[in-house]
Amino acid sequence: MKIKNNYLPKKTFKEIQKTILADDFPWYKGETVATTESNDGIYFIHTFYDRFGPRSNFFKLIVPILEKINPTAILRIKANLYLRTPTLVRHGLHRDYEWPTNGMILSINTCNGGTFINDKLVPSIENRALFFDPFQMHASTSCTDKNYRVNINFNYFGDGEKGEFTSDYRK
């Protein structure tokens, strides 16, 4: 696990944040946060990339992040929006995939929620990047001090941060 604060240049991050938190950004209901067995409520997602290609008209928004991560292959990229709850809810433990991969969670806003890796809570702080292997058991949380907790979850292969992302998707 590795944490990098102020991961993106401020101007780039603020553009991403402003777009994702705008009233007209499209969010879609997810029936379960972690697994169907976890019964941890609903959340909202926006899928940027899945099943071998972009799935969003907003894909270009995250290209600056991909240029920094520099994946050799992308599995999935999605934004998550967890609504405020009266008490902090720790969602079910899960793995994103059944094999080791690279993962990065970029926090879009600061709140008292976060991500548990093993039993360590990594708080959500805007523009903080959490790098980890999403094959490790981990869990997200809601928040109690803001209206929502928002992050972008990247699942990919590659060493990362060692060169320029050269995807045709930048066009």
PDB file of C-alpha atoms in Angstrom:
ATOM      1  CA  MET A   1       0.000   0.000   0.000  1.00  0.00           C
ATOM      2  CA  LYS A   2       1.237   3.482  -0.886  1.00  0.00           C
ATOM      3  CA  ILE A   3      -0.427   6.856  -0.245  1.00  0.00           C
ATOM      4  CA  LYS A   4       0.307  10.001  -2.229  1.00  0.00           C
ATOM      5  CA  ASN A   5      -1.245  13.285  -1.136  1.00  0.00           C
ATOM      6  CA  ASN A   6      -1.832  16.095  -3.650  1.00  0.00           C
ATOM      7  CA  TYR A   7      -1.506  13.483  -6.372  1.00  0.00           C
ATOM      8  CA  LEU A   8      -2.634  15.578  -9.326  1.00  0.00           C
ATOM      9  CA  PRO A   9      -1.706  19.175 -10.134  1.00  0.00           C
ATOM     10  CA  LYS A  10      -4.258  21.420  -8.418  1.00  0.00           C
ATOM     11  CA  LYS A  11      -5.770  22.767 -11.650  1.00  0.00           C
ATOM     12  CA  THR A  12      -6.233  19.276 -13.111  1.00  0.00           C
ATOM     13  CA  PHE A  13      -7.741  17.930  -9.907  1.00  0.00           C
ATOM     14  CA  LYS A  14     -10.148  20.870  -9.522  1.00  0.00           C
ATOM     15  CA  GLU A  15     -11.415  20.363 -13.095  1.00  0.00           C
ATOM     16  CA  ILE A  16     -12.084  16.674 -12.406  1.00  0.00           C
ATOM     17  CA  GLN A  17     -13.662  17.431  -9.031  1.00  0.00           C
ATOM     18  CA  LYS A  18     -15.900  20.196 -10.421  1.00  0.00           C
ATOM     19  CA  THR A  19     -17.149  17.952 -13.236  1.00  0.00           C
ATOM     20  CA  ILE A  20     -17.818  14.870 -11.096  1.00  0.00           C
ATOM     21  CA  LEU A  21     -19.548  16.830  -8.330  1.00  0.00           C
ATOM     22  CA  ALA A  22     -21.711  18.857 -10.734  1.00  0.00           C
ATOM     23  CA  ASP A  23     -25.490  18.473 -10.519  1.00  0.00           C
ATOM     24  CA  ASP A  24     -25.678  17.169 -14.099  1.00  0.00           C
ATOM     25  CA  PHE A  25     -22.977  14.463 -13.834  1.00  0.00           C
ATOM     26  CA  PRO A  26     -24.658  11.088 -14.532  1.00  0.00           C
ATOM     27  CA  TRP A  27     -24.713   8.614 -11.636  1.00  0.00           C
ATOM     28  CA  TYR A  28     -26.265   5.136 -11.727  1.00  0.00           C
ATOM     29  CA  LYS A  29     -27.576   3.082  -8.819  1.00  0.00           C
ATOM     30  CA  GLY A  30     -25.535   0.091  -7.694  1.00  0.00           C
ATOM     31  CA  GLU A  31     -27.586  -2.490  -5.785  1.00  0.00           C
ATOM     32  CA  THR A  32     -24.797  -3.629  -3.465  1.00  0.00           C
ATOM     33  CA  VAL A  33     -21.578  -1.898  -2.474  1.00  0.00           C
ATOM     34  CA  ALA A  34     -19.313  -4.905  -1.927  1.00  0.00           C
ATOM     35  CA  THR A  35     -20.984  -8.259  -2.564  1.00  0.00           C
ATOM     36  CA  THR A  36     -24.546  -9.527  -2.812  1.00  0.00           C
ATOM     37  CA  GLU A  37     -24.039 -11.219   0.559  1.00  0.00           C
ATOM     38  CA  SER A  38     -22.862  -8.058   2.345  1.00  0.00           C
ATOM     39  CA  ASN A  39     -26.268  -6.322   2.463  1.00  0.00           C
ATOM     40  CA  ASP A  40     -24.576  -2.939   2.893  1.00  0.00           C
ATOM     41  CA  GLY A  41     -27.030  -0.785   0.994  1.00  0.00           C
ATOM     42  CA  ILE A  42     -26.901   0.977  -2.313  1.00  0.00           C
ATOM     43  CA  TYR A  43     -24.446   3.430  -3.764  1.00  0.00           C
ATOM     44  CA  PHE A  44     -24.054   5.274  -7.035  1.00  0.00           C
ATOM     45  CA  ILE A  45     -21.491   4.596  -9.732  1.00  0.00           C
ATOM     46  CA  HIS A  46     -20.267   6.075 -12.964  1.00  0.00           C
ATOM     47  CA  THR A  47     -18.325   3.624 -15.125  1.00  0.00           C
ATOM     48  CA  PHE A  48     -15.612   5.292 -17.182  1.00  0.00           C
ATOM     49  CA  TYR A  49     -14.039   2.096 -18.542  1.00  0.00           C
ATOM     50  CA  ASP A  50     -15.005  -1.589 -18.483  1.00  0.00           C
ATOM     51  CA  ARG A  51     -15.059  -4.611 -20.773  1.00  0.00           C
ATOM     52  CA  PHE A  52     -12.118  -3.505 -22.907  1.00  0.00           C
ATOM     53  CA  GLY A  53     -13.237   0.029 -23.674  1.00  0.00           C
ATOM     54  CA  PRO A  54     -14.542   3.397 -22.526  1.00  0.00           C
ATOM     55  CA  ARG A  55     -18.130   3.360 -21.255  1.00  0.00           C
ATOM     56  CA  SER A  56     -18.579   7.068 -20.592  1.00  0.00           C
ATOM     57  CA  ASN A  57     -18.754  10.311 -22.530  1.00  0.00           C
ATOM     58  CA  PHE A  58     -16.579  11.662 -19.703  1.00  0.00           C
ATOM     59  CA  PHE A  59     -13.675   9.275 -20.322  1.00  0.00           C
ATOM     60  CA  LYS A  60     -11.374  12.078 -21.522  1.00  0.00           C
ATOM     61  CA  LEU A  61     -11.755  13.721 -18.105  1.00  0.00           C
ATOM     62  CA  ILE A  62      -9.653  10.985 -16.498  1.00  0.00           C
ATOM     63  CA  VAL A  63      -6.955  10.738 -19.197  1.00  0.00           C
ATOM     64  CA  PRO A  64      -4.592  12.981 -17.160  1.00  0.00           C
ATOM     65  CA  ILE A  65      -4.799  10.411 -14.362  1.00  0.00           C
ATOM     66  CA  LEU A  66      -4.086   7.568 -16.784  1.00  0.00           C
ATOM     67  CA  GLU A  67      -1.086   9.481 -18.113  1.00  0.00           C
ATOM     68  CA  LYS A  68       0.259   9.594 -14.577  1.00  0.00           C
ATOM     69  CA  ILE A  69      -0.554   5.972 -13.690  1.00  0.00           C
ATOM     70  CA  ASN A  70       0.646   4.692 -17.079  1.00  0.00           C
ATOM     71  CA  PRO A  71      -1.146   1.322 -17.133  1.00  0.00           C
ATOM     72  CA  THR A  72      -0.199  -1.379 -19.614  1.00  0.00           C
ATOM     73  CA  ALA A  73      -3.811  -2.607 -19.532  1.00  0.00           C
ATOM     74  CA  ILE A  74      -6.971  -1.230 -17.953  1.00  0.00           C
ATOM     75  CA  LEU A  75      -9.507  -3.551 -16.338  1.00  0.00           C
ATOM     76  CA  ARG A  76     -12.046  -1.082 -14.975  1.00  0.00           C
ATOM     77  CA  ILE A  77     -12.364   2.537 -13.920  1.00  0.00           C
ATOM     78  CA  LYS A  78     -15.401   3.747 -12.022  1.00  0.00           C
ATOM     79  CA  ALA A  79     -16.406   6.589  -9.780  1.00  0.00           C
ATOM     80  CA  ASN A  80     -18.225   5.739  -6.553  1.00  0.00           C
ATOM     81  CA  LEU A  81     -20.629   7.958  -4.614  1.00  0.00           C
ATOM     82  CA  TYR A  82     -21.574   6.811  -1.105  1.00  0.00           C
ATOM     83  CA  LEU A  83     -24.350   8.776   0.594  1.00  0.00           C
ATOM     84  CA  ARG A  84     -24.051  10.160   4.126  1.00  0.00           C
ATOM     85  CA  THR A  85     -25.356   7.845   6.828  1.00  0.00           C
ATOM     86  CA  PRO A  86     -26.264   8.624  10.486  1.00  0.00           C
ATOM     87  CA  THR A  87     -23.414   6.396  11.682  1.00  0.00           C
ATOM     88  CA  LEU A  88     -20.298   5.388   9.777  1.00  0.00           C
ATOM     89  CA  VAL A  89     -21.044   2.219   7.789  1.00  0.00           C
ATOM     90  CA  ARG A  90     -18.173  -0.123   6.965  1.00  0.00           C
ATOM     91  CA  HIS A  91     -19.177  -1.954   3.800  1.00  0.00           C
ATOM     92  CA  GLY A  92     -18.425  -5.629   3.267  1.00  0.00           C
ATOM     93  CA  LEU A  93     -14.917  -6.923   2.734  1.00  0.00           C
ATOM     94  CA  HIS A  94     -14.284  -7.837  -0.889  1.00  0.00           C
ATOM     95  CA  ARG A  95     -11.743  -8.251  -3.664  1.00  0.00           C
ATOM     96  CA  ASP A  96     -12.166  -6.331  -6.893  1.00  0.00           C
ATOM     97  CA  TYR A  97     -10.861  -9.320  -8.897  1.00  0.00           C
ATOM     98  CA  GLU A  98      -9.919 -12.904  -8.137  1.00  0.00           C
ATOM     99  CA  TRP A  99      -6.307 -12.360  -9.143  1.00  0.00           C
ATOM    100  CA  PRO A 100      -3.644  -9.810  -8.179  1.00  0.00           C
ATOM    101  CA  THR A 101      -3.841  -6.501 -10.066  1.00  0.00           C
ATOM    102  CA  ASN A 102      -2.898  -2.901  -9.468  1.00  0.00           C
ATOM    103  CA  GLY A 103      -5.402  -0.514  -8.003  1.00  0.00           C
ATOM    104  CA  MET A 104      -5.629   3.146  -7.178  1.00  0.00           C
ATOM    105  CA  ILE A 105      -8.378   5.044  -5.402  1.00  0.00           C
ATOM    106  CA  LEU A 106      -8.405   8.801  -5.925  1.00  0.00           C
ATOM    107  CA  SER A 107     -10.461  10.656  -3.318  1.00  0.00           C
ATOM    108  CA  ILE A 108     -12.552  13.439  -4.833  1.00  0.00           C
ATOM    109  CA  ASN A 109     -13.677  14.999  -1.552  1.00  0.00           C
ATOM    110  CA  THR A 110     -12.527  15.109   2.047  1.00  0.00           C
ATOM    111  CA  CYS A 111     -14.790  13.485   4.613  1.00  0.00           C
ATOM    112  CA  ASN A 112     -14.623  11.198   7.647  1.00  0.00           C
ATOM    113  CA  GLY A 113     -15.060   8.066   5.519  1.00  0.00           C
ATOM    114  CA  GLY A 114     -12.348   6.064   3.838  1.00  0.00           C
ATOM    115  CA  THR A 115     -11.092   2.702   2.667  1.00  0.00           C
ATOM    116  CA  PHE A 116     -10.052  -0.144   4.949  1.00  0.00           C
ATOM    117  CA  ILE A 117      -7.067  -2.176   3.763  1.00  0.00           C
ATOM    118  CA  ASN A 118      -6.767  -5.042   6.207  1.00  0.00           C
ATOM    119  CA  ASP A 119      -7.766  -3.218   9.412  1.00  0.00           C
ATOM    120  CA  LYS A 120      -6.146   0.127   8.582  1.00  0.00           C
ATOM    121  CA  LEU A 121      -8.483   2.967   7.606  1.00  0.00           C
ATOM    122  CA  VAL A 122      -7.084   5.254   4.921  1.00  0.00           C
ATOM    123  CA  PRO A 123      -9.146   8.462   5.255  1.00  0.00           C
ATOM    124  CA  SER A 124     -10.692  10.150   2.224  1.00  0.00           C
ATOM    125  CA  ILE A 125      -8.788  13.366   1.630  1.00  0.00           C
ATOM    126  CA  GLU A 126      -9.356  15.170  -1.647  1.00  0.00           C
ATOM    127  CA  ASN A 127      -6.651  14.554  -4.244  1.00  0.00           C
ATOM    128  CA  ARG A 128      -5.184  11.670  -2.210  1.00  0.00           C
ATOM    129  CA  ALA A 129      -4.207   8.580  -4.197  1.00  0.00           C
ATOM    130  CA  LEU A 130      -4.191   5.205  -2.471  1.00  0.00           C
ATOM    131  CA  PHE A 131      -2.263   2.540  -4.411  1.00  0.00           C
ATOM    132  CA  PHE A 132      -2.841  -1.089  -3.425  1.00  0.00           C
ATOM    133  CA  ASP A 133      -3.490  -4.586  -4.743  1.00  0.00           C
ATOM    134  CA  PRO A 134      -7.294  -4.878  -4.980  1.00  0.00           C
ATOM    135  CA  PHE A 135      -6.945  -8.655  -4.654  1.00  0.00           C
ATOM    136  CA  GLN A 136      -6.326  -7.865  -0.967  1.00  0.00           C
ATOM    137  CA  MET A 137      -9.483  -7.845   1.093  1.00  0.00           C
ATOM    138  CA  HIS A 138     -10.648  -4.264   1.520  1.00  0.00           C
ATOM    139  CA  ALA A 139     -13.788  -2.322   2.377  1.00  0.00           C
ATOM    140  CA  SER A 140     -15.169   1.122   1.738  1.00  0.00           C
ATOM    141  CA  THR A 141     -17.177   3.231   4.162  1.00  0.00           C
ATOM    142  CA  SER A 142     -19.889   5.831   4.055  1.00  0.00           C
ATOM    143  CA  CYS A 143     -19.345   9.179   5.776  1.00  0.00           C
ATOM    144  CA  THR A 144     -21.271  11.107   8.433  1.00  0.00           C
ATOM    145  CA  ASP A 145     -19.881  14.633   8.108  1.00  0.00           C
ATOM    146  CA  LYS A 146     -20.564  15.458   4.417  1.00  0.00           C
ATOM    147  CA  ASN A 147     -23.496  14.758   2.079  1.00  0.00           C
ATOM    148  CA  TYR A 148     -21.463  12.097   0.266  1.00  0.00           C
ATOM    149  CA  ARG A 149     -18.084  10.468  -0.194  1.00  0.00           C
ATOM    150  CA  VAL A 150     -16.796  10.301  -3.774  1.00  0.00           C
ATOM    151  CA  ASN A 151     -13.772   8.547  -5.254  1.00  0.00           C
ATOM    152  CA  ILE A 152     -12.531   7.090  -8.524  1.00  0.00           C
ATOM    153  CA  ASN A 153     -11.397   3.465  -8.455  1.00  0.00           C
ATOM    154  CA  PHE A 154      -8.819   2.316 -11.037  1.00  0.00           C
ATOM    155  CA  ASN A 155      -8.080  -1.375 -11.668  1.00  0.00           C
ATOM    156  CA  TYR A 156      -5.205  -1.987 -14.075  1.00  0.00           C
ATOM    157  CA  PHE A 157      -2.029  -3.884 -14.924  1.00  0.00           C
ATOM    158  CA  GLY A 158       1.411  -2.320 -15.230  1.00  0.00           C
ATOM    159  CA  ASP A 159       4.165  -0.774 -13.176  1.00  0.00           C
ATOM    160  CA  GLY A 160       2.627   2.672 -13.299  1.00  0.00           C
ATOM    161  CA  GLU A 161       4.062   6.159 -13.210  1.00  0.00           C
ATOM    162  CA  LYS A 162       7.002   5.302 -15.486  1.00  0.00           C
ATOM    163  CA  GLY A 163       6.144   7.029 -18.727  1.00  0.00           C
ATOM    164  CA  GLU A 164       3.453   8.422 -20.952  1.00  0.00           C
ATOM    165  CA  PHE A 165       0.071   6.771 -21.423  1.00  0.00           C
ATOM    166  CA  THR A 166      -0.226   6.257 -25.172  1.00  0.00           C
ATOM    167  CA  SER A 167      -3.821   5.178 -25.618  1.00  0.00           C
ATOM    168  CA  ASP A 168      -5.807   6.181 -28.689  1.00  0.00           C
ATOM    169  CA  TYR A 169      -8.626   7.148 -26.296  1.00  0.00           C
ATOM    170  CA  ARG A 170      -7.101  10.623 -25.823  1.00  0.00           C
ATOM    171  CA  LYS A 171      -8.377  11.620 -29.273  1.00  0.00           C
TER     172      LYS A 171
END
